[in-house]
PDB file of C-alpha atoms in Angstrom:
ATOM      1  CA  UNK A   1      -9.841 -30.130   6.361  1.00  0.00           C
ATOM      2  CA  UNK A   2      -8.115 -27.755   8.828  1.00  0.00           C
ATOM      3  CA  UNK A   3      -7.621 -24.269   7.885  1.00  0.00           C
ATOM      4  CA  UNK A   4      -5.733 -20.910   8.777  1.00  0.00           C
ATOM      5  CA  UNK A   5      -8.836 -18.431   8.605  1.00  0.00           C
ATOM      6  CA  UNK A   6     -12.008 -18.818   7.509  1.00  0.00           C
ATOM      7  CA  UNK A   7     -14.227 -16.461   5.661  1.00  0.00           C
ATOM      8  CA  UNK A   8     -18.550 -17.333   6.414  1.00  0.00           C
ATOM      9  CA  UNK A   9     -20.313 -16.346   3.276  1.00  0.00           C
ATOM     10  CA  UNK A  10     -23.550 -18.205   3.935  1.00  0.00           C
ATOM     11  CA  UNK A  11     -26.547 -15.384   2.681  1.00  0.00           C
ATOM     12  CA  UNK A  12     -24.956 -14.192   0.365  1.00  0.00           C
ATOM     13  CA  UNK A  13     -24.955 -14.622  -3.647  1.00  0.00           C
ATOM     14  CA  UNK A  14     -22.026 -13.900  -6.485  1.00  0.00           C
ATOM     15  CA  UNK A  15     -20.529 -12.178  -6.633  1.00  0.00           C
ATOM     16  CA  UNK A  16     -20.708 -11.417  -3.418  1.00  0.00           C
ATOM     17  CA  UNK A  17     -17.693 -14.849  -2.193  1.00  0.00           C
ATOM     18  CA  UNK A  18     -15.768 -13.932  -4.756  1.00  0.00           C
ATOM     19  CA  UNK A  19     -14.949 -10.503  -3.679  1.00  0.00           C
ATOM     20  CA  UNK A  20     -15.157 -11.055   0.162  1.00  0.00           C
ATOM     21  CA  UNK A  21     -12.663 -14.048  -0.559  1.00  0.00           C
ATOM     22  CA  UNK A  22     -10.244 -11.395  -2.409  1.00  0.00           C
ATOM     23  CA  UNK A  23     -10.161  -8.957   0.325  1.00  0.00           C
ATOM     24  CA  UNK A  24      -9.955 -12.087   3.192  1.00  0.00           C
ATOM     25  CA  UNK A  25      -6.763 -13.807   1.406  1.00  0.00           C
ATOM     26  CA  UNK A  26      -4.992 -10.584   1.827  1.00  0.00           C
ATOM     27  CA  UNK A  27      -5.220 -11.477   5.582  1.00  0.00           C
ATOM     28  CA  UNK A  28      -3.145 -15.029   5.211  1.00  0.00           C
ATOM     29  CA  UNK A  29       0.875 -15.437   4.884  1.00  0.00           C
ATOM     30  CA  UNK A  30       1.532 -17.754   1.416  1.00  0.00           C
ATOM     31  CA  UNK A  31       1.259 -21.520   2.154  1.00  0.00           C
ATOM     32  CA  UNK A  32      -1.656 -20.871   4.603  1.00  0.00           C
ATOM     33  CA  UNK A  33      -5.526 -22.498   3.691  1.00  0.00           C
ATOM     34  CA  UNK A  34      -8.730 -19.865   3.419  1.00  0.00           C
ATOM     35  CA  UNK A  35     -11.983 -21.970   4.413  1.00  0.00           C
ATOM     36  CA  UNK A  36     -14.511 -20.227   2.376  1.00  0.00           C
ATOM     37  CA  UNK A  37     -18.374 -21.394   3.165  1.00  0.00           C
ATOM     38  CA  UNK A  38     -21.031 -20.942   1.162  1.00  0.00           C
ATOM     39  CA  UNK A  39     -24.884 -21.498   0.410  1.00  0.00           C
ATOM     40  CA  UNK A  40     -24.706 -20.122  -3.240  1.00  0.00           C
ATOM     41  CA  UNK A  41     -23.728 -23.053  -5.952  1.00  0.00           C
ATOM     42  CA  UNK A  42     -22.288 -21.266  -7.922  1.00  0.00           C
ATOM     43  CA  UNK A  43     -19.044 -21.367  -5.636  1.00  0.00           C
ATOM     44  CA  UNK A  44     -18.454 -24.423  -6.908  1.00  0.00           C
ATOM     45  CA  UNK A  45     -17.688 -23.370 -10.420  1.00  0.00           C
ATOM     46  CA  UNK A  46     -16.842 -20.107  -9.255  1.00  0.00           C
ATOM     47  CA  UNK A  47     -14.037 -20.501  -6.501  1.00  0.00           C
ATOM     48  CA  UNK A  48     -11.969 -23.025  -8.784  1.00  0.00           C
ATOM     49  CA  UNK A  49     -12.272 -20.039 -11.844  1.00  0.00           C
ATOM     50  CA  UNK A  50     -11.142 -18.121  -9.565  1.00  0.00           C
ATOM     51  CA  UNK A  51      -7.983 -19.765  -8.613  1.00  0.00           C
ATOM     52  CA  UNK A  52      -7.058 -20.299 -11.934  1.00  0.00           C
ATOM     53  CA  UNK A  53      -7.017 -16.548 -12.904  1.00  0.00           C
ATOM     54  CA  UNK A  54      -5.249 -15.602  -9.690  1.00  0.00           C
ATOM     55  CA  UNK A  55      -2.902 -18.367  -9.603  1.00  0.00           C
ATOM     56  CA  UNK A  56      -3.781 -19.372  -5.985  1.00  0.00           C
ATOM     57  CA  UNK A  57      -4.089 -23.192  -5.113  1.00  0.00           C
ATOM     58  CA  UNK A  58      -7.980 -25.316  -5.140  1.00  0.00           C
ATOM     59  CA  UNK A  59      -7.400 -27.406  -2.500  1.00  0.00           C
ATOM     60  CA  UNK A  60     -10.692 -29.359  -2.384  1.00  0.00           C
ATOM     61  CA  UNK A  61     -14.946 -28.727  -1.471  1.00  0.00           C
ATOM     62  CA  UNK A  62     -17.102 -30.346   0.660  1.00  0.00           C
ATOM     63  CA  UNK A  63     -20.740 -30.236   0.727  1.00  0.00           C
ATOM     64  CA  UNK A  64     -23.096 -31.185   3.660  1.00  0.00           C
ATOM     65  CA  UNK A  65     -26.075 -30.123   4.294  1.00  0.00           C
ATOM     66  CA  UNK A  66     -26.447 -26.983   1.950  1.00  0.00           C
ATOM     67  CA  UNK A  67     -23.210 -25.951   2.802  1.00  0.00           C
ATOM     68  CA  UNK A  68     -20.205 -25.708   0.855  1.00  0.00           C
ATOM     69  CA  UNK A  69     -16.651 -25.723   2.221  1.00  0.00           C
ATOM     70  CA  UNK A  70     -14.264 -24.522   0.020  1.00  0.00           C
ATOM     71  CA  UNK A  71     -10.553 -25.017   0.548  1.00  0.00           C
ATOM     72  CA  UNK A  72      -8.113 -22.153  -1.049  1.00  0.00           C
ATOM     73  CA  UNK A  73      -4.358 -22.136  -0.593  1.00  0.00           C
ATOM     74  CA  UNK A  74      -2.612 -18.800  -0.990  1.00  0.00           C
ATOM     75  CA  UNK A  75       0.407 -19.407  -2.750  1.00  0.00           C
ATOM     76  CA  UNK A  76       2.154 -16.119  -3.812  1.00  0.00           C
ATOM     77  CA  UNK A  77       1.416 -12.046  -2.212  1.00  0.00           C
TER      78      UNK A  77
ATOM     79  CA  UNK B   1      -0.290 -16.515 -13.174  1.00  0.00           C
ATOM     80  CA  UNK B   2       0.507 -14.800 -16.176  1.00  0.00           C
ATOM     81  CA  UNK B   3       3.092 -11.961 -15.635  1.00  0.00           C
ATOM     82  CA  UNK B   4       0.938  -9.098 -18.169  1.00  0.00           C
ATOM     83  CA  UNK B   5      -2.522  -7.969 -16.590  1.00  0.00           C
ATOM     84  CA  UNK B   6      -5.542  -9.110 -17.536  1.00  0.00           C
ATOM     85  CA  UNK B   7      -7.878  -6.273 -18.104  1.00  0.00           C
ATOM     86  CA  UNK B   8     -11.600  -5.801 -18.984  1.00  0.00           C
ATOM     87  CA  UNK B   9     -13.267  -3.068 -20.881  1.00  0.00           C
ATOM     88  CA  UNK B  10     -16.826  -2.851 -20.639  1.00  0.00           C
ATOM     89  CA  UNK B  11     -18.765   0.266 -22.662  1.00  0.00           C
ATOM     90  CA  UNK B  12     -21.688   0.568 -20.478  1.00  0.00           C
ATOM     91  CA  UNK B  13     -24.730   2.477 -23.053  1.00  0.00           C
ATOM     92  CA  UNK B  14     -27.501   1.243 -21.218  1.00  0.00           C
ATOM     93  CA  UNK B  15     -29.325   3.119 -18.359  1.00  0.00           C
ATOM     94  CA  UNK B  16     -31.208   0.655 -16.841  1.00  0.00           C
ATOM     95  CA  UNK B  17     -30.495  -1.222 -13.557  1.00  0.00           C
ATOM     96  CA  UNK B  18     -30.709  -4.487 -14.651  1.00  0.00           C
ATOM     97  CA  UNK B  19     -27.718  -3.999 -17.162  1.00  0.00           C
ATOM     98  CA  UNK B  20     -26.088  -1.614 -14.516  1.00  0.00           C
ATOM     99  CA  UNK B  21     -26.171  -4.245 -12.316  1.00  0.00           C
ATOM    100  CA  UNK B  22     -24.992  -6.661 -14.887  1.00  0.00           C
ATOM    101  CA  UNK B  23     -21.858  -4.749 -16.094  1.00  0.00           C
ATOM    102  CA  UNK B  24     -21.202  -4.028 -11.871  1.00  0.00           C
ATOM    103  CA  UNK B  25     -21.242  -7.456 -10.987  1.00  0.00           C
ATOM    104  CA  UNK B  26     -18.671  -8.440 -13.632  1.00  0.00           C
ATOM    105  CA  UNK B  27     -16.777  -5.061 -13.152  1.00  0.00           C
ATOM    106  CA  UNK B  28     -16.025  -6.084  -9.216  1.00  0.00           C
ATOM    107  CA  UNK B  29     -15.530  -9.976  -9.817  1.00  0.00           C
ATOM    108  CA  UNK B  30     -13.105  -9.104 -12.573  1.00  0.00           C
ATOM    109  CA  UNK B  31     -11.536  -6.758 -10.042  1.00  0.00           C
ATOM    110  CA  UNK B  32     -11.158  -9.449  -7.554  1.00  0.00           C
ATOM    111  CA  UNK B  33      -9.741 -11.482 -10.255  1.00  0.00           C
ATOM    112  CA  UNK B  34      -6.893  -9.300 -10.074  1.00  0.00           C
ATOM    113  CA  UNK B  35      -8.286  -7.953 -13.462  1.00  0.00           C
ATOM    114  CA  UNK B  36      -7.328  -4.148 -14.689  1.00  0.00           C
ATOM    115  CA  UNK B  37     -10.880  -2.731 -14.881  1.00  0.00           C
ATOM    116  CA  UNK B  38     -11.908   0.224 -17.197  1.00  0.00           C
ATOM    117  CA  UNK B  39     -15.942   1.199 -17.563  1.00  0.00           C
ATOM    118  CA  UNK B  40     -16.907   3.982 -20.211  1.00  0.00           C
ATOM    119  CA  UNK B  41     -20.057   5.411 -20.083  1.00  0.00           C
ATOM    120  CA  UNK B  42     -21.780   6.774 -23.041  1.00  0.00           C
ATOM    121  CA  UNK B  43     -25.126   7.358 -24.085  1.00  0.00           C
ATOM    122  CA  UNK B  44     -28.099   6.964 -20.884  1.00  0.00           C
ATOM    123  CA  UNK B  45     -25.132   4.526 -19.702  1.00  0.00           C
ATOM    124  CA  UNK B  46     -24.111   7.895 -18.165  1.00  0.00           C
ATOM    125  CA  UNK B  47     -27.168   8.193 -15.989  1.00  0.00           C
ATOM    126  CA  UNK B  48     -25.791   4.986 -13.784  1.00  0.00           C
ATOM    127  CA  UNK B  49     -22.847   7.689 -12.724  1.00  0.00           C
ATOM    128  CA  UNK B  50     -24.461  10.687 -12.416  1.00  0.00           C
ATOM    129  CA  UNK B  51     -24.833  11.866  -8.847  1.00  0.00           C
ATOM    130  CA  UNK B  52     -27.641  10.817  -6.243  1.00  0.00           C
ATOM    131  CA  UNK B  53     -28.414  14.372  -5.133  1.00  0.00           C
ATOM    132  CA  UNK B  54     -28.510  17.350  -5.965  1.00  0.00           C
ATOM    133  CA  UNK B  55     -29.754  19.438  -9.033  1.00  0.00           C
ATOM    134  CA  UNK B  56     -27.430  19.011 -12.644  1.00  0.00           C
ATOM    135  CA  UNK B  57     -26.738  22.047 -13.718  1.00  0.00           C
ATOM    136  CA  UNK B  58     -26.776  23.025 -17.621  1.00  0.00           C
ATOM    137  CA  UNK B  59     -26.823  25.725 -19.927  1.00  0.00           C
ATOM    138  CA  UNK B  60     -29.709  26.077 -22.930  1.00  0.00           C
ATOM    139  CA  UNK B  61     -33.416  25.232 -22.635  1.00  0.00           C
ATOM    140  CA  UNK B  62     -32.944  22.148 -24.345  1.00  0.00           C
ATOM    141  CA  UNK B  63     -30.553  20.486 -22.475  1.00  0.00           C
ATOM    142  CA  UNK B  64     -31.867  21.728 -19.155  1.00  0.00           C
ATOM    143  CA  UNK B  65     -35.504  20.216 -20.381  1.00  0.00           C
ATOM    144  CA  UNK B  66     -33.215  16.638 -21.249  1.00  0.00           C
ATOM    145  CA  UNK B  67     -31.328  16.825 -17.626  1.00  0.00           C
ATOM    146  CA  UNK B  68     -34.551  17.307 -15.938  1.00  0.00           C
ATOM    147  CA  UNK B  69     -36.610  14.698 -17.963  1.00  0.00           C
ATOM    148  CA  UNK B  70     -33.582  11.791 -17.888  1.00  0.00           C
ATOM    149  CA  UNK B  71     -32.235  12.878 -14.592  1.00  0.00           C
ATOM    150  CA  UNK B  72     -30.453   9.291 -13.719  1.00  0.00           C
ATOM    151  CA  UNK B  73     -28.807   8.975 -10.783  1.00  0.00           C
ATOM    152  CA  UNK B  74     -28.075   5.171  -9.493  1.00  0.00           C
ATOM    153  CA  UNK B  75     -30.732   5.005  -7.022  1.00  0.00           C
ATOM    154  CA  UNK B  76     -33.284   6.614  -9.766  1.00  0.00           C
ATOM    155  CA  UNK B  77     -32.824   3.754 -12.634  1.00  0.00           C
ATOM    156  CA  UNK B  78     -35.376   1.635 -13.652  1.00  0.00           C
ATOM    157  CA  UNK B  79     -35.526  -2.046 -15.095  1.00  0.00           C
ATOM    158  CA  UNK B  80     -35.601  -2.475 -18.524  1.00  0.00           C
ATOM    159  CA  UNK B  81     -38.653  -4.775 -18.349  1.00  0.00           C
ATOM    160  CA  UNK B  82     -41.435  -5.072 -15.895  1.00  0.00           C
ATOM    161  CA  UNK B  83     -41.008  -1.168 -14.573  1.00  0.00           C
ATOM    162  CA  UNK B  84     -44.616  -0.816 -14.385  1.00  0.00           C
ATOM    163  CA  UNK B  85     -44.493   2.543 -13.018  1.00  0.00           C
ATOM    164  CA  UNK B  86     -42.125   1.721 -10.609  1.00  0.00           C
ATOM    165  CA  UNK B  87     -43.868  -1.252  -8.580  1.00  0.00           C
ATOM    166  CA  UNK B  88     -41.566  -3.577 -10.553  1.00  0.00           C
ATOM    167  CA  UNK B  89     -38.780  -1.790  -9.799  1.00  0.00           C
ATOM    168  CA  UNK B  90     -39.415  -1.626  -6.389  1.00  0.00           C
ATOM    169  CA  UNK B  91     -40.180  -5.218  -6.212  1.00  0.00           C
ATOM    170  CA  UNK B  92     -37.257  -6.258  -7.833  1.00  0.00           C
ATOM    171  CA  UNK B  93     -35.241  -4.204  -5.352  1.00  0.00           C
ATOM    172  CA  UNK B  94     -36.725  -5.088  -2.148  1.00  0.00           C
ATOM    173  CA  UNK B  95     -36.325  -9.064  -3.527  1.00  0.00           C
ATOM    174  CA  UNK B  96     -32.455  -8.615  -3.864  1.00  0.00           C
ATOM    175  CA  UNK B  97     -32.234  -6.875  -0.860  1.00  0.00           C
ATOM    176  CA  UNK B  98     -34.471  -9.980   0.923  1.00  0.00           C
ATOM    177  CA  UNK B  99     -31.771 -12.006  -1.319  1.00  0.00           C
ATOM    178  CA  UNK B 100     -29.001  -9.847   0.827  1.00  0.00           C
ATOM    179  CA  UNK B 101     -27.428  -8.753  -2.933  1.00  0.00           C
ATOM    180  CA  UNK B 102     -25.895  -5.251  -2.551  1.00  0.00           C
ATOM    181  CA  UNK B 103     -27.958  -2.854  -4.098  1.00  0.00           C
ATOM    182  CA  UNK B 104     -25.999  -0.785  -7.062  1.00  0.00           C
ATOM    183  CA  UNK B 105     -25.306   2.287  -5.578  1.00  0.00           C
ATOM    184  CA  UNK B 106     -23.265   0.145  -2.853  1.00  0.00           C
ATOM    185  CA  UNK B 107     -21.828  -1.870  -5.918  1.00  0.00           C
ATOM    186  CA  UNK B 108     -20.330   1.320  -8.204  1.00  0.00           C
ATOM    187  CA  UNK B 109     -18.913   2.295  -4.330  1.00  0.00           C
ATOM    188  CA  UNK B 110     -17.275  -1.209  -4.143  1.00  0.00           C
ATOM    189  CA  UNK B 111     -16.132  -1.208  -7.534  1.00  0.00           C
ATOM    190  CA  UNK B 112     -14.535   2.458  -6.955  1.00  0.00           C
ATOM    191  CA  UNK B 113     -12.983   1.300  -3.970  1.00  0.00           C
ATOM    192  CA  UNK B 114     -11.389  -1.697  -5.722  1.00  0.00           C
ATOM    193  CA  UNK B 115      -9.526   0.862  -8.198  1.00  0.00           C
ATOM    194  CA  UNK B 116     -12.754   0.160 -11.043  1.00  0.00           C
ATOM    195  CA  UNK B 117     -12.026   3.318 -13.460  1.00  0.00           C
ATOM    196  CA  UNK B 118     -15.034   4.952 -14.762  1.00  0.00           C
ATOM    197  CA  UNK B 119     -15.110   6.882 -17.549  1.00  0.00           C
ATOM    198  CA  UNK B 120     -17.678   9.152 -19.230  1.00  0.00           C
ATOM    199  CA  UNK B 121     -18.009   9.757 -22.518  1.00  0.00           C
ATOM    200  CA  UNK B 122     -17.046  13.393 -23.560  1.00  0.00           C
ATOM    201  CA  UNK B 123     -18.902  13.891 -26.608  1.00  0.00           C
ATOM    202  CA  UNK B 124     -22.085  12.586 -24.629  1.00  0.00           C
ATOM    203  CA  UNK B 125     -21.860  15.084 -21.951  1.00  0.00           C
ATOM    204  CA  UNK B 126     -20.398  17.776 -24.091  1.00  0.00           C
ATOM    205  CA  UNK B 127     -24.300  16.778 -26.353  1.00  0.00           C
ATOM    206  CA  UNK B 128     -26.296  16.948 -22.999  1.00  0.00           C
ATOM    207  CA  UNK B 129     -24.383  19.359 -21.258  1.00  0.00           C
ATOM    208  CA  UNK B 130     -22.924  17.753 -18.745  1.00  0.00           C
ATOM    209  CA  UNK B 131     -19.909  18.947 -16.802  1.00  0.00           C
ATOM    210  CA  UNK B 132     -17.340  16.774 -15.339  1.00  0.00           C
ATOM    211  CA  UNK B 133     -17.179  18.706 -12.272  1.00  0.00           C
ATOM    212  CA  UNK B 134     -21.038  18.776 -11.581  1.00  0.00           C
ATOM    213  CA  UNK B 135     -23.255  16.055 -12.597  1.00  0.00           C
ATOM    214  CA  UNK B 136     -20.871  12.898 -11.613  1.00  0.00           C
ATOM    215  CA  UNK B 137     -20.706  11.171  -8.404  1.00  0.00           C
ATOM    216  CA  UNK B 138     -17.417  11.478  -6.737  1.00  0.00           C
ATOM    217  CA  UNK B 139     -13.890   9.789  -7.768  1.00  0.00           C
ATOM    218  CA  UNK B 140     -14.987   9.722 -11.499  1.00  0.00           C
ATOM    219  CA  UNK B 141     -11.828   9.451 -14.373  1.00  0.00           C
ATOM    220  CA  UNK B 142     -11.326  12.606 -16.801  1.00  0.00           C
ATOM    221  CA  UNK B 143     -13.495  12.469 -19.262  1.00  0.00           C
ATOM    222  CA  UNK B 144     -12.437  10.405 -22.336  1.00  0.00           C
ATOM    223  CA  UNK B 145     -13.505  10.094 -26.338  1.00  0.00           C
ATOM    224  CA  UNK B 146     -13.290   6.800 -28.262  1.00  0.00           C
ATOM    225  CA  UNK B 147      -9.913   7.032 -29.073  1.00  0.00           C
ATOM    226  CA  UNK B 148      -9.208   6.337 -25.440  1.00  0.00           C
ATOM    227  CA  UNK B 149     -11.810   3.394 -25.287  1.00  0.00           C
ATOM    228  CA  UNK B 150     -10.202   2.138 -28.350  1.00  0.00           C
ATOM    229  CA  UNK B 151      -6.712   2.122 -27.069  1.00  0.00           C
ATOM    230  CA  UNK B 152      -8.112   0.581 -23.653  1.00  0.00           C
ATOM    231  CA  UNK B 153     -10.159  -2.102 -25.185  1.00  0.00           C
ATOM    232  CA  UNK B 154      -6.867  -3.165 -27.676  1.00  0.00           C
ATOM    233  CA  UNK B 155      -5.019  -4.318 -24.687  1.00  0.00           C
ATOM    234  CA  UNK B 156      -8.264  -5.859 -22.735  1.00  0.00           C
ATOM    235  CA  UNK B 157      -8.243  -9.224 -23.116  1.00  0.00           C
ATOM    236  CA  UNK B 158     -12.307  -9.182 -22.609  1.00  0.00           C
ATOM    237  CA  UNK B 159     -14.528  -6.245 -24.143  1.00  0.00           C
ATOM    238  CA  UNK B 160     -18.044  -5.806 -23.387  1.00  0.00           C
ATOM    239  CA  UNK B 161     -20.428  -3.493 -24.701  1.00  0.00           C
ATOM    240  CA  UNK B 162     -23.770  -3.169 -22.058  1.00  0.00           C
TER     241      UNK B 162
END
């Protein structure tokens, strides 16, 4: 998936993403895709929470290798 | 997204790290939430904000004796289990660090800087005589009595007590 910025979180453990991924979508114009990767699980249940309590878009997740991609679009300021 | 703030209250009465770190970790991932965050500090829960260095400065025997025997600090706390004089403590520390987790004096910082309030108790440090002005760690709210944690918690959608 092709995105705007993206924010390298691999080392690091919650909630740890979550708040690097709050400061980095500050950085993007609304309508523009955050790549957040990750080693922790947790993202996975995390990052979509997330979105739903600050009303940005889940855009998808993909996992290879350890890794996981996580698509967020930012939708509103 | 829902037009009224969400906001979390958390009553933090414990002084060990392991529930300091606890109540932190929500604290800034409720922040980053776009959550309203309030801590209040009562009880040892005070020793998580008390400053790093320095001497605290009280008035009576008594309460110098407590400040100097339960001096707190965030870098002084201990686990609640497996202290064992301090090597657990240590240990536990030097694995989150090898686990690149900030440690929780960088965490209350982080917090602070994402507009976290913290609050300490008045009655507490009006009991173990200590002043707002002197035994806190900097950019701490006035002090506050229950009254205000009441109010605070009534319009938190989540209240935790730690």
């Amino acid at each position: 998936m092709k995105a705007d910025k993206t924010l390298d979180c691999v080392g690091f453990y919650c909630p740890m993403p979550i708040v690097k991924t709050s400061e980095k979508i500050k950085e993007l114009k609304p309508g523009e895709i955050l790549e957040i990767i990750a080693d922790d699980k947790g993202i996975k249940q995390d990052m979509p929470a997330w979105c739903q309590t600050t009303g940005h878009e889940f855009v998808g997740m993909e996992e290879a290798g350890g890794e996981i991609r996580v698509y967020v679009k930012k939708t509103h300021q | 997204m829902a037009d009224e703030k969400d906001k979390l209250t958390i009553v933090m009465f414990s002084g060990n790290l392991d529930h300091a770190l606890a109540g932190f970790t929500l604290a800034t991932t409720a922040a980053s939430m776009g959550m309203e965050v309030n801590m209040f500090f009562t009880y040892w829960g005070l020793n998580i904000i008390k400053k790093n260095e320095g001497k605290i400065r009280s008035r009576g025997l008594m309460k110098k004796m407590l400040n100097f025997m339960n001096r707190g600090g965030s870098k002084r706390l201990k686990l609640s289990r497996f202290n064992m004089f301090g090597l657990g403590t240590w240990m536990m520390k030097k694995l989150m660090k090898d686990a690149n987790v900030p440690s929780l004096d960088e965490m209350i910082t982080m917090a602070q800087e994402m507009g976290v309030k913290l609050v300490p108790c008045s009655t507490t440090c009006g009991v173990m005589g200590l002043s707002e002005k002197d035994a806190f760690r900097e950019n701490i709210a006035s002090l506050a009595g229950a009254a205000f944690f009441l109010n605070e918690a009534r319009e938190s959608k989540i209240t935790l007590f730690i």
